Short mmCIF file of C-alpha atoms in Angstrom, two decimals:
data_model
loop_
_atom_site.label_atom_id
_atom_site.label_comp_id
_atom_site.label_asym_id
_atom_site.label_seq_id
_atom_site.Cartn_x
_atom_site.Cartn_y
_atom_site.Cartn_z
CA MET A 1 -120.65 56.13 -54.35
CA PRO A 2 -123.00 57.78 -56.89
CA ALA A 3 -125.30 60.48 -55.52
CA ILE A 4 -128.44 58.53 -56.40
CA HIS A 5 -127.24 55.53 -54.38
CA ARG A 6 -126.38 57.74 -51.44
CA SER A 7 -129.85 59.28 -51.58
CA THR A 8 -131.53 55.87 -51.78
CA ARG A 9 -129.48 54.58 -48.81
CA THR A 10 -130.25 57.71 -46.78
CA LEU A 11 -133.95 57.38 -47.55
CA ALA A 12 -133.93 53.71 -46.51
CA LEU A 13 -132.19 54.51 -43.23
CA LEU A 14 -134.62 57.35 -42.55
CA THR A 15 -137.59 55.11 -43.34
CA GLY A 16 -136.25 52.40 -41.01
CA THR A 17 -135.70 54.89 -38.21
CA LEU A 18 -139.20 56.27 -38.59
CA ALA A 19 -140.63 52.74 -38.58
CA LEU A 20 -138.79 51.89 -35.38
CA SER A 21 -139.97 55.14 -33.80
CA TRP A 22 -143.53 54.35 -34.84
CA LEU A 23 -143.30 50.86 -33.41
CA SER A 24 -141.92 52.20 -30.11
CA ALA A 25 -144.77 54.69 -29.91
CA ALA A 26 -147.37 52.12 -30.94
CA TYR A 27 -146.12 49.52 -28.45
CA PRO A 28 -144.83 51.44 -25.42
CA LYS A 29 -143.30 49.58 -22.51
CA THR A 30 -145.38 48.83 -19.48
CA GLU A 31 -143.64 50.68 -16.65
CA ILE A 32 -144.29 49.49 -13.13
CA THR A 33 -142.69 50.21 -9.78
CA VAL A 34 -142.28 47.29 -7.41
CA GLY A 35 -142.09 47.83 -3.66
CA ALA A 36 -139.46 45.87 -1.75
CA TYR A 37 -138.33 45.68 1.86
CA TYR A 38 -135.99 43.57 4.00
CA PHE A 39 -137.49 40.08 3.92
CA PRO A 40 -134.56 37.72 3.29
CA PRO A 41 -134.12 35.45 1.45
CA VAL A 42 -137.34 36.46 -0.33
CA ALA A 43 -136.34 40.09 -0.89
CA GLU A 44 -133.67 42.64 -0.08
CA VAL A 45 -132.50 45.90 -1.68
CA ASN A 46 -128.83 46.85 -2.05
CA HIS A 47 -127.19 50.30 -1.94
CA GLU A 48 -127.77 50.73 -5.69
CA ASN A 49 -131.53 50.28 -5.13
CA GLU A 50 -131.43 46.91 -6.85
CA ALA A 51 -133.59 44.05 -5.64
CA GLN A 52 -131.80 40.95 -4.38
CA GLY A 53 -132.84 37.52 -3.18
CA LEU A 54 -135.68 35.73 -4.93
CA LEU A 55 -137.27 39.07 -5.87
CA GLY A 56 -134.12 40.19 -7.65
CA ASP A 57 -133.96 36.97 -9.66
CA LEU A 58 -137.65 37.20 -10.51
CA ILE A 59 -137.45 40.82 -11.72
CA ALA A 60 -134.46 39.99 -13.94
CA GLY A 61 -136.36 37.00 -15.31
CA LEU A 62 -139.53 38.98 -15.94
CA GLU A 63 -137.69 41.64 -17.94
CA ALA A 64 -135.77 38.97 -19.88
CA VAL A 65 -138.91 37.24 -21.15
CA ASN A 66 -141.08 40.37 -21.54
CA ASP A 67 -139.50 42.97 -23.85
CA ASP A 68 -142.35 45.39 -23.16
CA LEU A 69 -141.86 45.40 -19.38
CA ASP A 70 -139.81 48.02 -17.51
CA ILE A 71 -139.58 47.43 -13.75
CA GLN A 72 -138.28 49.94 -11.22
CA VAL A 73 -137.71 49.12 -7.55
CA PHE A 74 -138.86 51.30 -4.68
CA TYR A 75 -137.29 50.57 -1.30
CA THR A 76 -139.75 50.70 1.57
CA SER A 77 -139.88 49.12 5.04
CA PRO A 78 -142.21 46.56 6.63
CA LYS A 79 -143.92 49.28 8.71
CA ARG A 80 -143.97 51.93 5.98
CA ARG A 81 -145.08 49.80 3.05
CA TYR A 82 -148.79 50.58 3.41
CA LEU A 83 -148.27 54.35 3.64
CA ASP A 84 -145.95 54.28 0.63
CA PHE A 85 -148.46 52.17 -1.29
CA GLU A 86 -151.34 54.53 -0.46
CA ALA A 87 -149.12 57.46 -1.53
CA GLY A 88 -148.68 55.84 -4.95
CA LEU A 89 -144.92 55.32 -4.57
CA PHE A 90 -145.13 51.78 -5.93
CA ASP A 91 -147.69 49.84 -7.97
CA VAL A 92 -147.00 46.21 -7.15
CA ILE A 93 -145.49 44.23 -4.28
CA PHE A 94 -144.58 40.56 -4.53
CA PHE A 95 -144.70 37.88 -1.86
CA GLU A 96 -147.33 39.23 0.54
CA SER A 97 -149.91 37.30 2.51
CA ALA A 98 -153.50 38.40 2.06
CA ASN A 99 -153.67 38.45 5.88
CA TRP A 100 -150.90 41.02 6.23
CA GLY A 101 -152.99 44.18 6.17
CA TRP A 102 -154.19 44.15 2.56
CA SER A 103 -157.80 42.98 2.93
CA ASP A 104 -159.26 46.47 3.47
CA ARG A 105 -157.27 48.18 0.72
CA LYS A 106 -158.08 48.74 -2.95
CA VAL A 107 -155.88 46.01 -4.36
CA THR A 108 -155.96 42.96 -6.59
CA LEU A 109 -154.42 39.72 -5.34
CA SER A 110 -152.99 36.84 -7.35
CA ARG A 111 -153.19 33.19 -6.43
CA PRO A 112 -150.38 32.09 -4.03
CA ILE A 113 -146.97 31.93 -5.72
CA LEU A 114 -144.75 31.07 -2.74
CA THR A 115 -145.02 29.52 0.71
CA ASP A 116 -142.90 29.66 3.85
CA GLU A 117 -143.25 29.39 7.62
CA GLU A 118 -141.75 30.81 10.80
CA LEU A 119 -140.22 29.00 13.75
CA TYR A 120 -139.15 29.91 17.26
CA VAL A 121 -135.43 29.89 18.02
CA ALA A 122 -133.72 29.96 21.43
CA LEU A 123 -130.30 29.24 22.85
CA LYS A 124 -129.49 25.62 23.64
CA LYS A 125 -128.89 25.18 27.35
CA PRO A 126 -128.64 22.19 29.68
CA GLY A 127 -132.12 21.07 30.69
CA ARG A 128 -133.85 23.20 28.03
CA ASP A 129 -135.96 21.27 25.53
CA LEU A 130 -138.80 21.93 23.08
CA SER A 131 -141.25 22.49 25.95
CA PHE A 132 -139.52 25.88 26.29
CA PHE A 133 -141.64 27.06 23.33
CA GLU A 134 -145.03 25.99 24.70
CA ASP A 135 -145.84 29.55 25.81
CA ILE A 136 -143.42 32.10 24.39
CA SER A 137 -145.32 34.94 26.07
CA ARG A 138 -143.48 33.91 29.25
CA HIS A 139 -140.12 34.77 27.64
CA SER A 140 -138.29 37.82 26.32
CA ILE A 141 -138.95 38.00 22.58
CA VAL A 142 -136.98 39.67 19.82
CA ALA A 143 -138.87 40.25 16.57
CA MET A 144 -138.72 42.18 13.32
CA SER A 145 -140.30 45.62 13.35
CA GLY A 146 -143.41 45.73 11.16
CA TYR A 147 -143.66 41.98 10.63
CA HIS A 148 -146.90 40.10 11.28
CA TYR A 149 -146.61 37.20 13.74
CA GLY A 150 -148.98 34.40 14.65
CA PHE A 151 -148.28 34.56 18.39
CA ALA A 152 -149.33 38.24 18.32
CA ASP A 153 -152.51 37.70 16.25
CA LEU A 154 -150.79 39.51 13.33
CA GLU A 155 -150.68 42.79 15.27
CA THR A 156 -147.85 45.09 14.11
CA ASP A 157 -148.26 48.14 16.35
CA SER A 158 -145.12 48.28 18.50
CA GLU A 159 -146.78 49.95 21.49
CA ALA A 160 -149.67 47.51 21.51
CA LEU A 161 -147.26 44.56 21.34
CA GLN A 162 -145.04 45.94 24.10
CA ALA A 163 -148.11 46.29 26.30
CA ARG A 164 -148.83 42.55 25.86
CA PHE A 165 -145.37 41.00 25.68
CA HIS A 166 -141.79 41.48 26.82
CA ILE A 167 -140.64 42.21 23.28
CA GLU A 168 -137.79 44.01 21.53
CA PHE A 169 -137.77 45.01 17.85
CA SER A 170 -135.00 45.04 15.30
CA ASP A 171 -134.52 45.42 11.54
CA SER A 172 -132.24 42.41 11.03
CA HIS A 173 -132.66 38.67 11.42
CA SER A 174 -128.90 38.40 11.82
CA ARG A 175 -128.96 40.78 14.80
CA ASN A 176 -131.82 38.86 16.35
CA LEU A 177 -129.89 35.59 16.19
CA GLN A 178 -126.82 37.33 17.62
CA LEU A 179 -128.93 38.51 20.56
CA ILE A 180 -130.10 34.95 21.17
CA LYS A 181 -126.53 33.61 21.08
CA ALA A 182 -125.34 36.40 23.42
CA ASP A 183 -127.40 34.74 26.19
CA ARG A 184 -129.04 37.86 27.57
CA PRO A 185 -132.37 36.55 28.90
CA SER A 186 -133.57 39.97 29.98
CA VAL A 187 -133.36 41.12 26.34
CA ALA A 188 -133.93 38.10 24.11
CA GLU A 189 -134.78 34.48 24.85
CA VAL A 190 -136.84 33.70 21.75
CA ALA A 191 -136.54 34.94 18.17
CA ILE A 192 -139.04 34.26 15.38
CA ILE A 193 -137.23 33.34 12.16
CA SER A 194 -138.50 32.10 8.79
CA ARG A 195 -137.51 28.54 7.92
CA SER A 196 -135.87 29.69 4.67
CA TYR A 197 -133.73 32.32 6.42
CA LEU A 198 -132.78 29.86 9.15
CA GLN A 199 -131.69 27.30 6.53
CA MET A 200 -129.59 29.94 4.79
CA HIS A 201 -128.04 31.09 8.07
CA LEU A 202 -127.18 27.56 9.19
CA SER A 203 -125.64 26.67 5.83
CA GLU A 204 -123.36 29.69 6.21
CA ASN A 205 -122.80 29.19 9.97
CA PRO A 206 -122.95 25.41 10.56
CA GLU A 207 -121.49 25.83 14.07
CA ASP A 208 -124.84 27.33 15.11
CA TRP A 209 -126.51 23.93 14.82
CA ARG A 210 -124.92 23.18 18.21
CA LYS A 211 -125.90 26.53 19.69
CA LEU A 212 -129.53 27.01 18.70
CA LEU A 213 -132.68 25.24 19.86
CA ILE A 214 -135.26 25.29 17.06
CA SER A 215 -138.94 24.68 17.72
CA ASP A 216 -141.00 22.02 16.03
CA LYS A 217 -143.97 24.33 16.62
CA LEU A 218 -144.76 26.91 13.95
CA ASP A 219 -145.49 30.53 14.70
CA GLN A 220 -147.28 30.70 11.36
CA SER A 221 -147.19 29.41 7.81
CA TYR A 222 -148.11 31.70 4.95
CA GLN A 223 -149.12 31.66 1.32
CA LEU A 224 -147.54 34.60 -0.47
CA ARG A 225 -149.16 36.39 -3.40
CA ILE A 226 -148.73 39.34 -5.75
CA VAL A 227 -150.52 42.52 -4.61
CA ALA A 228 -151.26 45.29 -7.12
CA ARG A 229 -153.01 48.63 -6.99
CA GLU A 230 -156.63 48.40 -8.14
CA ASP A 231 -156.25 51.40 -10.48
CA GLY A 232 -152.59 50.81 -11.31
CA PRO A 233 -150.86 50.07 -14.62
CA VAL A 234 -151.20 46.29 -14.09
CA SER A 235 -153.32 43.96 -12.00
CA ALA A 236 -151.99 41.09 -9.92
CA ASP A 237 -153.23 38.67 -12.57
CA ASP A 238 -151.43 40.70 -15.28
CA MET A 239 -148.21 40.12 -13.34
CA LEU A 240 -149.01 36.42 -13.14
CA ARG A 241 -149.35 36.39 -16.94
CA PHE A 242 -145.95 38.10 -17.22
CA MET A 243 -144.59 35.31 -14.99
CA ALA A 244 -146.11 32.51 -17.07
CA PRO A 245 -143.07 31.89 -19.35
CA LEU A 246 -140.83 31.56 -16.27
CA VAL A 247 -143.23 29.05 -14.74
CA THR A 248 -143.68 26.93 -17.86
CA ASN A 249 -139.95 26.73 -18.68
CA GLY A 250 -139.03 25.83 -15.09
CA SER A 251 -137.03 28.99 -14.37
CA TYR A 252 -139.24 30.17 -11.54
CA ARG A 253 -139.08 26.80 -9.76
CA LEU A 254 -135.27 26.90 -9.94
CA MET A 255 -135.23 30.44 -8.54
CA VAL A 256 -137.42 29.38 -5.62
CA GLU A 257 -135.31 26.31 -4.85
CA LYS A 258 -132.07 28.32 -5.10
CA TRP A 259 -133.19 30.40 -2.09
CA GLY A 260 -134.41 27.44 -0.02
CA LEU A 261 -138.05 28.40 -0.52
CA GLN A 262 -141.07 26.37 -1.61
CA LEU A 263 -143.87 26.62 -4.12
CA PRO A 264 -147.44 26.17 -2.88
CA ALA A 265 -148.83 22.65 -3.23
CA GLY A 266 -150.13 22.08 -6.76
CA PHE A 267 -148.68 25.36 -8.08
CA LEU A 268 -146.97 23.81 -11.11
CA THR A 269 -149.48 21.11 -11.95
CA GLY A 270 -152.41 23.48 -11.55
CA PHE A 271 -150.91 26.59 -13.12
CA ASP A 272 -153.77 28.00 -15.19
CA LEU A 273 -153.57 31.62 -16.29
CA PRO A 274 -156.39 33.82 -14.95
#
């Protein structure tokens, strides 16, 4: 190759590289850290610190349709999430109710993007029917540490709850159901389980249909939103705008249905960007 051609090619490559570098600098990625805790099937985090469940699908979808978005996951716990948020360890958390301790914090909230509800579960026994759930405060309760429950007026302080109820705490829905099936009334007679998790559990363990008594009375139903730091890199409505392509092309609805969850009433027909 003649020297002049080599020089021209080198100059073109250098110019292209500089242009790409300039574009990267001019349009930097929006980096956000998303908090996640054990809340199956809505969210889980594996040993590689990767989000799973609906949250994992949503993060993958958000990055696929937004080239300028870089999402990191920070693993927290139901009880620790507020301290970690106040410490600036994550910027955004998906699928939170406005009633779950966020009203007095400096946050922005999106419109509801998901809905679910919680039911009471006990062991089926001869002579036991749905009246068993009329007053669960009379029974031994097993619940998730740090979760907000309707029967407890959304209180999460373990000591305060143990002063009011005969209650045990755990970090696993699976363990709670095992305690119910173990038939140890002094430890656990009633567990509070989300409808979506219960559906997932029963599809994987169909024999438990015969073993479990499931209430027709709700502990609570909730509308779940995006929560973002008021002074963070994005607002809750910014995240909703990032989600918009997934909503309009139907991907988000398919993700939600895959995990046995539901969209709020009118979410798709009334999806107007803020």
